[in-house]
Short mmCIF file of C-alpha atoms and ligand atoms in Angstrom, two decimals:
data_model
loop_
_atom_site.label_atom_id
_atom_site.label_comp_id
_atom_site.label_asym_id
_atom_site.label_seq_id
_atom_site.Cartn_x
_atom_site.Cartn_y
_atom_site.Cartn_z
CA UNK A 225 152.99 -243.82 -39.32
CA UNK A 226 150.67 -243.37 -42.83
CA UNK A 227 149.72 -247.10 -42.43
CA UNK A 228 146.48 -248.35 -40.94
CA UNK A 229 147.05 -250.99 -38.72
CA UNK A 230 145.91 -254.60 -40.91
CA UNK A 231 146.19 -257.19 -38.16
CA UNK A 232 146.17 -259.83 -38.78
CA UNK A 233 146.57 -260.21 -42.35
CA UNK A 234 149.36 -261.53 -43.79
CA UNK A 235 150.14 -259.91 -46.55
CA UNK A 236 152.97 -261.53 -48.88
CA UNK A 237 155.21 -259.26 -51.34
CA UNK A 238 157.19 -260.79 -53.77
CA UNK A 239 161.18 -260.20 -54.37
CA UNK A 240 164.32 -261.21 -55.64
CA UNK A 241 166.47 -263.26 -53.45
CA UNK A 242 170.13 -263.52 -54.52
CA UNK A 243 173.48 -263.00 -52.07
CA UNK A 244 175.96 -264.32 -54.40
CA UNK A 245 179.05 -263.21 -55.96
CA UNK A 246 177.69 -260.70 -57.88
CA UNK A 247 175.28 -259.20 -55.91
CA UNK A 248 177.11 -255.47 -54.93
CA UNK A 249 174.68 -255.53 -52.03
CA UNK A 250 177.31 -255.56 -48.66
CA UNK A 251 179.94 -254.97 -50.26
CA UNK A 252 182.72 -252.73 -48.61
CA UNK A 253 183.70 -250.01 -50.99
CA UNK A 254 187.34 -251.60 -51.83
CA UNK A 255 185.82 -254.86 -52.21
CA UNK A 256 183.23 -253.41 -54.81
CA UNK A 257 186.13 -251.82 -56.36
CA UNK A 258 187.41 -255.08 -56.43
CA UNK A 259 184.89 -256.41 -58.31
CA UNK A 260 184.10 -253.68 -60.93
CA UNK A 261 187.82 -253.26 -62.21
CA UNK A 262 187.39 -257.49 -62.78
CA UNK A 263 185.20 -256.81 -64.82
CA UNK A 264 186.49 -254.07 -67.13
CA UNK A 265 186.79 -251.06 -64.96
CA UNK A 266 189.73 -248.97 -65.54
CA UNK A 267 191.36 -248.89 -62.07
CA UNK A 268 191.54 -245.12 -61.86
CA UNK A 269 187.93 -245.04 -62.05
CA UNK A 270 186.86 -247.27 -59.33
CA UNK A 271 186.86 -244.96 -56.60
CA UNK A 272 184.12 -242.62 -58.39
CA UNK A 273 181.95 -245.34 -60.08
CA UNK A 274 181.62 -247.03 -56.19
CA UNK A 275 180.37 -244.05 -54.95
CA UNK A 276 177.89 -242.97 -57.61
CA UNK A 277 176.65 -247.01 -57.10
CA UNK A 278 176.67 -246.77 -53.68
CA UNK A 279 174.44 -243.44 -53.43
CA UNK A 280 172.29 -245.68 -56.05
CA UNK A 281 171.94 -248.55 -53.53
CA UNK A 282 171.69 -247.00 -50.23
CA UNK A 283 170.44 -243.35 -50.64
CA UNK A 284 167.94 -243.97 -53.39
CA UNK A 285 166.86 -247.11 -53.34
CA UNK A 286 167.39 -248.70 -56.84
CA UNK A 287 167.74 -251.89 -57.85
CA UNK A 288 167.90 -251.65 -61.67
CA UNK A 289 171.13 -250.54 -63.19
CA UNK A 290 169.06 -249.02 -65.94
CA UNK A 291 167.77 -246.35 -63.96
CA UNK A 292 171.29 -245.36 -62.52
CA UNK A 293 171.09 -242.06 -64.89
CA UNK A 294 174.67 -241.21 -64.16
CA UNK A 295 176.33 -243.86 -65.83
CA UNK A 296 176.27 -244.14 -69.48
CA UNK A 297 173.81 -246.26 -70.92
CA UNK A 298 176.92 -248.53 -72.08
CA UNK A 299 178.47 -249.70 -68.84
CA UNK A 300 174.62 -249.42 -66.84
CA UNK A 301 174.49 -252.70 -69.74
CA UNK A 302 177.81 -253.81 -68.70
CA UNK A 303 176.95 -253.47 -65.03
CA UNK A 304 173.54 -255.67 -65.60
CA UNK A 305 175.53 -258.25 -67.63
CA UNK A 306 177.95 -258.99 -64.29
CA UNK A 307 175.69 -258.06 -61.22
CA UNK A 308 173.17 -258.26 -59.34
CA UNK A 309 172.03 -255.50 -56.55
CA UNK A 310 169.36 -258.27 -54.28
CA UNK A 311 167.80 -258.01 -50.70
CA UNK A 312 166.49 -260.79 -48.53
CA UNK A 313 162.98 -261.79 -50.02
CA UNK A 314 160.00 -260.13 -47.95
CA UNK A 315 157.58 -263.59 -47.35
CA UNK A 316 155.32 -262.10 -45.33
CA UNK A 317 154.43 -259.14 -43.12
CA UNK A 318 152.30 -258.16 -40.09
CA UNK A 319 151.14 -254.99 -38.35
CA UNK A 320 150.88 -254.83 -34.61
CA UNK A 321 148.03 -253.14 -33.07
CA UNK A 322 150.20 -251.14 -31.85
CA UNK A 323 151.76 -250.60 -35.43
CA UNK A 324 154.87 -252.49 -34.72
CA UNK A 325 155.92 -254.11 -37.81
CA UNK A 326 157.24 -257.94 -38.88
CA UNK A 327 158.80 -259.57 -41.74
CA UNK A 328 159.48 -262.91 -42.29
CA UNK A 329 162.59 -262.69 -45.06
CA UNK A 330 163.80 -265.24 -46.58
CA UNK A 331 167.58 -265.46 -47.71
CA UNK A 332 169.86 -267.95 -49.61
CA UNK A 333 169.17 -271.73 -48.67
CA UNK A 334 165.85 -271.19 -47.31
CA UNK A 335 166.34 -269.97 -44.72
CA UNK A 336 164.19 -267.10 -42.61
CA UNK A 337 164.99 -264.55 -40.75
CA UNK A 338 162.41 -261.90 -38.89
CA UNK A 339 162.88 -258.13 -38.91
CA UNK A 340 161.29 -255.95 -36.32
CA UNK A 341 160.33 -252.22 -36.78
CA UNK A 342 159.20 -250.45 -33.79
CA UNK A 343 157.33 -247.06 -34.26
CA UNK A 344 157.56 -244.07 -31.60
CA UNK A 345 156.82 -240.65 -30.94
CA UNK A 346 160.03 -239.22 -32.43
CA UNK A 347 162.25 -242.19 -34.09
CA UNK A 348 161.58 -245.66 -35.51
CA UNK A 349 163.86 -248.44 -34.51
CA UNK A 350 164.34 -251.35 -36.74
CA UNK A 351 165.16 -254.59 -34.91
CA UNK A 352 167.63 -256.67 -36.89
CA UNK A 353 168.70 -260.04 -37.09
CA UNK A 354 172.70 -261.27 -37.04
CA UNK A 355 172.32 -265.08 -37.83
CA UNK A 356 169.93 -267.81 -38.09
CA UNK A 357 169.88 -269.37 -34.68
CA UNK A 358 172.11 -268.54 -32.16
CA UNK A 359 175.27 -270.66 -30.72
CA UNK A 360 174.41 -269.55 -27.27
CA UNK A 361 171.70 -270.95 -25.55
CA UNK A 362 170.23 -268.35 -22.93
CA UNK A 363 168.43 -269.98 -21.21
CA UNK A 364 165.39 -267.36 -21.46
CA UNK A 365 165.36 -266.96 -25.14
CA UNK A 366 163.77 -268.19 -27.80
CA UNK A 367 166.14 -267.92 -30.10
CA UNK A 368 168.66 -270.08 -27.89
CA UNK A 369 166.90 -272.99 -28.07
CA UNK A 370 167.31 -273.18 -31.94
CA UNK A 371 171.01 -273.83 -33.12
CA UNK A 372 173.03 -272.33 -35.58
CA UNK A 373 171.72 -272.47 -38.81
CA UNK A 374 174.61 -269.69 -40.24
CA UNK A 375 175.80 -266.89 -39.77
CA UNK A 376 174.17 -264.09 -42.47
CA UNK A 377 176.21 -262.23 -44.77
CA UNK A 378 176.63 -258.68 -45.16
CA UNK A 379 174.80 -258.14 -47.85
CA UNK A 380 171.87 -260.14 -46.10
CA UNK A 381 172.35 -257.38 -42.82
CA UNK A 382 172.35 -254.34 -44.19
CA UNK A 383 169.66 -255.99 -46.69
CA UNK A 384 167.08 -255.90 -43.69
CA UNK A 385 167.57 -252.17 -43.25
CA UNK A 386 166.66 -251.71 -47.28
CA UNK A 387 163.22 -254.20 -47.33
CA UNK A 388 162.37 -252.53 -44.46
CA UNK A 389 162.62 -248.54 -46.10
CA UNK A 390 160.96 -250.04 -49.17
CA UNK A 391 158.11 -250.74 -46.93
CA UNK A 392 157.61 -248.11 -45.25
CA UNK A 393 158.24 -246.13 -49.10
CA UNK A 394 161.11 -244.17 -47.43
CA UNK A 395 163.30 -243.51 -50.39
CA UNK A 396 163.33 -240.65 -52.31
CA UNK A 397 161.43 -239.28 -55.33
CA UNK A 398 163.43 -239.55 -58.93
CA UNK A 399 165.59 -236.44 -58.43
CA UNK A 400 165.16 -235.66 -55.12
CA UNK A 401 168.37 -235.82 -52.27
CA UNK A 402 167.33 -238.40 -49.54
CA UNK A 403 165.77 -236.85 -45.90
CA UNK A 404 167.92 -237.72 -43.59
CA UNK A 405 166.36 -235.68 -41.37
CA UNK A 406 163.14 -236.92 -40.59
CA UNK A 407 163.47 -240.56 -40.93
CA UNK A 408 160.62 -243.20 -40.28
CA UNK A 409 163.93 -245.63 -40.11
CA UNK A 410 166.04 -243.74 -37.65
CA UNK A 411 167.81 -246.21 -35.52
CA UNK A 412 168.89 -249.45 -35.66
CA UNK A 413 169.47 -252.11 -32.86
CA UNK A 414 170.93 -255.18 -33.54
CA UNK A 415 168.80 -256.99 -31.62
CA UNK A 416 167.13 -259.89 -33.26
CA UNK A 417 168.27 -263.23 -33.85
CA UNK A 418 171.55 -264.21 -33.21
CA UNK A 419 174.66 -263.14 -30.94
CA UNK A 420 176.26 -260.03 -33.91
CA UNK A 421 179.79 -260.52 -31.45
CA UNK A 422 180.38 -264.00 -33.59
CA UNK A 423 179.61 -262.83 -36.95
CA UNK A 424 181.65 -259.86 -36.05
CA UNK A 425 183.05 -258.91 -39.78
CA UNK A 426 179.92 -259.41 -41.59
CA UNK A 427 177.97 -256.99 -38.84
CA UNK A 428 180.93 -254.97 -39.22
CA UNK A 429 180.65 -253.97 -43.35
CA UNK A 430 176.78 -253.48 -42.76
CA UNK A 431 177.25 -251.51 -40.25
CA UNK A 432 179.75 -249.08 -42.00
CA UNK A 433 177.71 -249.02 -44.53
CA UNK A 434 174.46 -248.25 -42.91
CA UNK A 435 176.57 -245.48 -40.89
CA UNK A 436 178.58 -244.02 -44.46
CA UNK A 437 177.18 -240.49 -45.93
CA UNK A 438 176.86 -242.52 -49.29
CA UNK A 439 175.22 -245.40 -47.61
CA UNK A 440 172.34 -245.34 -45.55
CA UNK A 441 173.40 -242.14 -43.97
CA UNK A 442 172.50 -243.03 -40.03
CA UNK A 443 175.05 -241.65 -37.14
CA UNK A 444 176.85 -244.04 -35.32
CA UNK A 445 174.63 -242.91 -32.40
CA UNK A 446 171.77 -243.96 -34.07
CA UNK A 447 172.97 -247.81 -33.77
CA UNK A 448 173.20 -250.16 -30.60
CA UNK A 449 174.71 -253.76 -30.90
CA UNK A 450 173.52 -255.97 -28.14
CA UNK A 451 175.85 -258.76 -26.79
CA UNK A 452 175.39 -261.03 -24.16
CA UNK A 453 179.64 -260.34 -23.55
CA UNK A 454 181.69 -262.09 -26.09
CA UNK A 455 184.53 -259.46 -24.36
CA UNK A 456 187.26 -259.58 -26.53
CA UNK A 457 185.55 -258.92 -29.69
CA UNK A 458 184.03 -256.39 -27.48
CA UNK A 459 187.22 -253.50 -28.02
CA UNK A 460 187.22 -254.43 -31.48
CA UNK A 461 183.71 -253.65 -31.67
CA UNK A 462 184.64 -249.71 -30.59
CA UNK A 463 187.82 -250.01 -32.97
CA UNK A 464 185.78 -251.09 -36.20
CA UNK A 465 182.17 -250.46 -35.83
CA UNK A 466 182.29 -247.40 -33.23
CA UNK A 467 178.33 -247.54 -32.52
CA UNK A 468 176.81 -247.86 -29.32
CA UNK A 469 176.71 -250.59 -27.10
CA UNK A 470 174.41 -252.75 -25.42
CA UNK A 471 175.08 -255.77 -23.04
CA UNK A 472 172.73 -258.30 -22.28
CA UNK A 473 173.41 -258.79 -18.49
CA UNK A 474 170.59 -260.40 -16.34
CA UNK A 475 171.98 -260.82 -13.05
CA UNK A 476 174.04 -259.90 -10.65
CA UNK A 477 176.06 -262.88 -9.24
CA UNK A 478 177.90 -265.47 -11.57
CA UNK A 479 175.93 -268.20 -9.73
CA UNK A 480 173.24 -267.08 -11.26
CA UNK A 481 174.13 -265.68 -14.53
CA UNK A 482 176.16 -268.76 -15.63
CA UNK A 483 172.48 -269.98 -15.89
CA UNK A 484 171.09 -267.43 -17.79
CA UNK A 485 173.57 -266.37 -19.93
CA UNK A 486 176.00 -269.29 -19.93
CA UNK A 487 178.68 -267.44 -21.53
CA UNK A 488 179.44 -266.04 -18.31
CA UNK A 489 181.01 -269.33 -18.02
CA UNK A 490 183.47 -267.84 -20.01
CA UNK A 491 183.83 -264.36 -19.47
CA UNK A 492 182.41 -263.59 -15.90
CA UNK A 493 180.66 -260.95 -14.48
CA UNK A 494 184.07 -258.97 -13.56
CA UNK A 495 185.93 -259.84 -16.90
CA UNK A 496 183.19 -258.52 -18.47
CA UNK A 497 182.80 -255.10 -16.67
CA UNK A 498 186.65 -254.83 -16.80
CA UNK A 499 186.28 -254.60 -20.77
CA UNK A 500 183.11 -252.72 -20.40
CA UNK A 501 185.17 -249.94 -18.41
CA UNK A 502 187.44 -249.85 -21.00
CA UNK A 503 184.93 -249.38 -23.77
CA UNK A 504 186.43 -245.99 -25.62
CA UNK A 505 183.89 -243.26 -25.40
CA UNK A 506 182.49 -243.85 -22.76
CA UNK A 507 180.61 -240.64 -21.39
CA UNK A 508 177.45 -239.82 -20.31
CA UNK A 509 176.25 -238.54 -23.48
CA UNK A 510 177.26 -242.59 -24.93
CA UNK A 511 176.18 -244.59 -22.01
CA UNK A 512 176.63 -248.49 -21.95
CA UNK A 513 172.88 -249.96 -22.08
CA UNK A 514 172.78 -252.66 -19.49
CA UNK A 515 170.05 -255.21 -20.96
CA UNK A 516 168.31 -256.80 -17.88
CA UNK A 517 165.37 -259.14 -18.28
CA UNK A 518 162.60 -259.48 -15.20
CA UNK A 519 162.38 -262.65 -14.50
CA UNK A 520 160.04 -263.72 -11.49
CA UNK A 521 162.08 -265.05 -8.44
CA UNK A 522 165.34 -265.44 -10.01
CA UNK A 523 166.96 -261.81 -10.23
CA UNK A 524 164.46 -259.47 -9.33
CA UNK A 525 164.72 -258.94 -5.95
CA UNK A 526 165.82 -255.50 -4.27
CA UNK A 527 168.63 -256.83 -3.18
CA UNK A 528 169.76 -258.18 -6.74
CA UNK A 529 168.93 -254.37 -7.90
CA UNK A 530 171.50 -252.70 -5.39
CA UNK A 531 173.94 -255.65 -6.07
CA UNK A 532 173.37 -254.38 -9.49
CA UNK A 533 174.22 -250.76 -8.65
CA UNK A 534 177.14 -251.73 -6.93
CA UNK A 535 178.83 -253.66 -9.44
CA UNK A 536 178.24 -251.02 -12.62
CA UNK A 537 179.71 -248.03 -10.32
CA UNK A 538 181.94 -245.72 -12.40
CA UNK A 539 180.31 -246.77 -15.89
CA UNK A 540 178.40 -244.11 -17.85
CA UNK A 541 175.19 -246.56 -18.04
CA UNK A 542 171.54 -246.96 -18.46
CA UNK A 543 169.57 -249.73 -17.33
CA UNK A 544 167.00 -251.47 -19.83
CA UNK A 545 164.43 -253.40 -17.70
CA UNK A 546 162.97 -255.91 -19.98
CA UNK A 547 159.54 -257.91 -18.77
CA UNK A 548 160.31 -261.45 -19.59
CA UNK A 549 158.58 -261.90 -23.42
CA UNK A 550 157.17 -265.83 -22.37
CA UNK A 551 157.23 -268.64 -25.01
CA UNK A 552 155.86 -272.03 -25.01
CA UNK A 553 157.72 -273.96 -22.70
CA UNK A 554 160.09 -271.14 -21.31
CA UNK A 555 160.83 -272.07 -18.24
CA UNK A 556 160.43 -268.25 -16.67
CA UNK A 557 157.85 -266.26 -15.50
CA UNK A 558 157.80 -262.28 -15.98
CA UNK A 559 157.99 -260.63 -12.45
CA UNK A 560 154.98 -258.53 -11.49
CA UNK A 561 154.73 -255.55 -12.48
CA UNK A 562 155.18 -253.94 -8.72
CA UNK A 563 158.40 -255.89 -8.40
CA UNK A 564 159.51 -254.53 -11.81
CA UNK A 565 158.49 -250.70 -10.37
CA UNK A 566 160.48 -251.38 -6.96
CA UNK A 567 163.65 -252.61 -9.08
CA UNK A 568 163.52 -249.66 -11.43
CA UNK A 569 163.05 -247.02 -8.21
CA UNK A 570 166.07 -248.51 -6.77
CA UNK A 571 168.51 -248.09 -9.78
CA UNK A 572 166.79 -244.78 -10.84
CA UNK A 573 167.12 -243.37 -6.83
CA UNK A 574 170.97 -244.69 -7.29
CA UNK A 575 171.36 -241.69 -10.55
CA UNK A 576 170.93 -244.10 -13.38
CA UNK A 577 168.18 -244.32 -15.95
CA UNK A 578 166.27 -247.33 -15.25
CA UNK A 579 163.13 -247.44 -18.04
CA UNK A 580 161.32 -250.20 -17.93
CA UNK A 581 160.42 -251.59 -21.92
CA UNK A 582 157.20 -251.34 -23.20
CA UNK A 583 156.53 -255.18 -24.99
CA UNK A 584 156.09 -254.21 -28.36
CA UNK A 585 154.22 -256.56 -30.77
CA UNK A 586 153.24 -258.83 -28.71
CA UNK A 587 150.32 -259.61 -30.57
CA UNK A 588 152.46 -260.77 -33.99
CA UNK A 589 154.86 -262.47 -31.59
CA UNK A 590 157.51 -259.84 -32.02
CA UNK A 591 158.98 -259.00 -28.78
CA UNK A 592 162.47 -259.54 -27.57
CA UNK A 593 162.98 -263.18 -27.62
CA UNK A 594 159.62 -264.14 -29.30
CA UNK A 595 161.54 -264.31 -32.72
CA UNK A 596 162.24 -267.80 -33.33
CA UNK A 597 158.55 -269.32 -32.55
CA UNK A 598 156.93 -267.02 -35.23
CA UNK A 599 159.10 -268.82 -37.90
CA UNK A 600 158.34 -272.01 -37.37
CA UNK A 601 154.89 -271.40 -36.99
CA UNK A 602 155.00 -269.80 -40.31
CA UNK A 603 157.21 -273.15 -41.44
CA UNK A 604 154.60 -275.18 -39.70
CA UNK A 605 151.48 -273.78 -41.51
CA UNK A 606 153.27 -274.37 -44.76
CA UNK A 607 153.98 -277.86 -44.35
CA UNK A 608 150.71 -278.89 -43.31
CA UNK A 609 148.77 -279.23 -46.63
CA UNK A 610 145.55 -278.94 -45.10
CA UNK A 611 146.40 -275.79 -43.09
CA UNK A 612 143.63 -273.32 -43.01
CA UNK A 613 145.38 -270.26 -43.36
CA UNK A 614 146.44 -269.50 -46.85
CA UNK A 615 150.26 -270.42 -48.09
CA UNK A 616 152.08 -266.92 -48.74
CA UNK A 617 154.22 -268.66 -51.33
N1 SAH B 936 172.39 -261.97 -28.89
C1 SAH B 936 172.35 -260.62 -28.50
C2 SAH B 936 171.27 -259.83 -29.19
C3 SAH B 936 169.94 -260.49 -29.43
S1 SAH B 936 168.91 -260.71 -28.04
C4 SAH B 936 172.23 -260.49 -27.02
O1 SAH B 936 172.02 -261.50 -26.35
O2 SAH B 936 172.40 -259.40 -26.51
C5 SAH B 936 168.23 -259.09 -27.75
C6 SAH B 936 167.78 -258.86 -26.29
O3 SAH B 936 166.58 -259.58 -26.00
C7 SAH B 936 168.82 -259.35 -25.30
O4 SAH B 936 169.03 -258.45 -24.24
C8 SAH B 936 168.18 -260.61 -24.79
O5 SAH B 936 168.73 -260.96 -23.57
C9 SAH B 936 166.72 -260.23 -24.75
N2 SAH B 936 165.81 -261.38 -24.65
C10 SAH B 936 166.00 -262.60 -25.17
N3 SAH B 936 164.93 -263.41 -24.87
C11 SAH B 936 164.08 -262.66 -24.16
C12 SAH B 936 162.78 -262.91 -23.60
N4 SAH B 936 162.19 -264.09 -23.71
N5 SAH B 936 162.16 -261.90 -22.95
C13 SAH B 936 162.75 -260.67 -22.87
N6 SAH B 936 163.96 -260.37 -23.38
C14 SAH B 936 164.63 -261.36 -24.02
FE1 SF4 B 937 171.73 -265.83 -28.46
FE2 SF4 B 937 171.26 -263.34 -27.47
FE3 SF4 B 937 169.36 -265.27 -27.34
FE4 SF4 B 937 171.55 -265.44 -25.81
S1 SF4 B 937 169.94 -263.81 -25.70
S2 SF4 B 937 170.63 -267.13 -26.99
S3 SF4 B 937 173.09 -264.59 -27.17
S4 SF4 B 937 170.19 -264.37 -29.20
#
């Protein structure tokens, strides 16, 4: 990290914000294809022009057709005259004391969307978000208790991943080849707002382009999609996307997870391992990451943790113990920290991984879960004209 930590200044930085038609943003490389021989391309082209754009976009960061130095000057015109190449607009940003970083994007409609990036000793994950509100309502999240406000395009996906390197100034220098080797942004987890199972082809193009060698150049090992178990989008997830997988599965009987995770209500506990068994890949080297959130009293005891062992038998996994990220009003409390130890001894004693997460952010309100209240605090503080704290608009 080259930053100082500023907490907690806001600090606002200005962008365009266009997804339309003609932004080439998200765009899989037949559709862009598409879309240049509509506007004048000679077909036999198309394949050589998308990739030269592409390595543009996602490898060096431009936005300007002008400065795409391979093209002739004629059609880098002809490209400005049709399209646009636009990210989600950065309102504001925070630094953690602990150097996590937030943004609050904004994206066609008006809507707003946070982005997490997570610093550590030898990667940097960036949190992001899938829709605006969730359809689910988990009954522990934040995000649940906001509905769907849409799903967000492709463009608008793999357009988090972009603000985010422009931040942290990770593109390369005029003439140099991109680093893919040492990498501030080295992992992704699609893990903010949103359940990314039921905006499946939209998460799907970002993804392929975040993992192509012309696009943002990360392994498929390098990105996790968390669902709480929509299972049969879950094969197609292997089939199409191919990354790694984590499930968001909180307890251990269907009594209780049809509570927690009411899509259980659906898909239950067993349907959901059945698919999970079948997930191609599967080895230890690609573990399943089980997602399992502390909550105090209502799935932490030891006897939920060797239910838990039980039930996962035969699957390459690794068990995420989450402390419960409280929000105003949730009606949880995070277990104590000795219960969380005991838990994690009795999974790690049974051969699995069991780390326990380190809250990140907690200060800007960016932990897991946390997302949705920072938003409309930042909506709040907007719409009250006699709000103290400076308007980033
Ligand atoms: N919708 C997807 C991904 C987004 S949620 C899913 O449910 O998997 C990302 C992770 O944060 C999930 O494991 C979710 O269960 C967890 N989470 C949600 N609210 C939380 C909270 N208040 N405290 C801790 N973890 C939470
Ligand atoms: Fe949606 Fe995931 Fe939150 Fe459940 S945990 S409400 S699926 S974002």
């Amino acid at each position: 990290m080259s930053d100082t930590p500023i907490t907690p200044e806001i600090v606002a930085i200005p962008r365009t914000v266009s997804d339309g038609a003609t932004n080439l943003v998200g765009k899989t490389r037949d559709e862009m294809g598409e879309m240049l021989v509509a506007a004048g391309l000679p077909q036999k082209q198309a394949r050589m022009r998308v990739g030269q754009i592409w390595q543009w976009i996602y490898q060096k960061g431009v936005r300007d057709f002008a400065q795409m130095t391979n093209l002739s000057k004629a059609y880098r015109e002809d490209l400005a005259a049709h399209f646009t190449v636009s990210v989600p607009e950065v309102v504001t940003k925070q630094v953690s004391d602990d150097g996590t970083r937030k943004y609050l994007v904004r994206i066609e409609g008006g809507h707003e969307v946070e982005i997490v990036y997570i610093p550590e000793t030898n990667r940097g994950t960036l949190c992001v978000s899938s829709q605006v509100g969730c359809t689910l309502n988990c009954s522990f999240c934040h995000t649940g208790t906001q509905t769907l406000v849409r799903n967000l395009t492709a463009a608008e996906i793999v357009g988090q991943i972009m603000v985010a390197r422009d931040d942290l100034g990770e593109w390369p220098e005029p003439g140099r080849n991109p680093n893919v080797e040492a990498r501030l942004l080295s992992n992704v987890v699609l893990m903010g707002m949103g359940e990314p199972l039921y905006n499946f082809d939209a998460v799907r193009d970002a993804m392929n382009i975040a993992m192509d060698c012309e696009g943002i150049s990360l392994s498929r090992r390098r990105i996790t999609l968390s669902t709480s178990g929509v299972v049969p989008e879950i094969a197609r997830a292997a089939d199409e996307i191919g990354c790694l997988l984590a499930v968001s599965f909180h307890a251990t009987t269907d009594e209780v997870r049809d509570k927690l995770v009411p899509i259980n209500k659906k898909w239950n506990i067993q349907t959901l391992l059945q698919t999970l068994r079948e997930y191609p890949r599967l080895s230890n080297s690609e573990r399943i990451t089980f997602e399992y959130v502390m909550l105090k009293d209502v799935n932490d005891s030891d006897d939920d943790a060797r239910r838990l062992i039980r039930l996962i038998k035969g699957i390459p996994a690794k068990i995420n113990l989450i402390p419960f990220n409280e929000w105003p009003g949730s009606p949880y409390q995070r277990s104590d920290a000795n219960r969380i130890k005991a838990f994690s001894e009795i999974i790690f004693n049974a051969g699995y991984a069991s780390p326990i997460r380190k809250p990140r952010g907690e200060d800007i309100m960016a932990a897991c879960g946390q997302l949705k209240s920072a938003t409309e605090r930042a909506r709040r503080v907007r719409r009250t004209p006699d709000a103290q704290t400076p308007d980033p608009q």
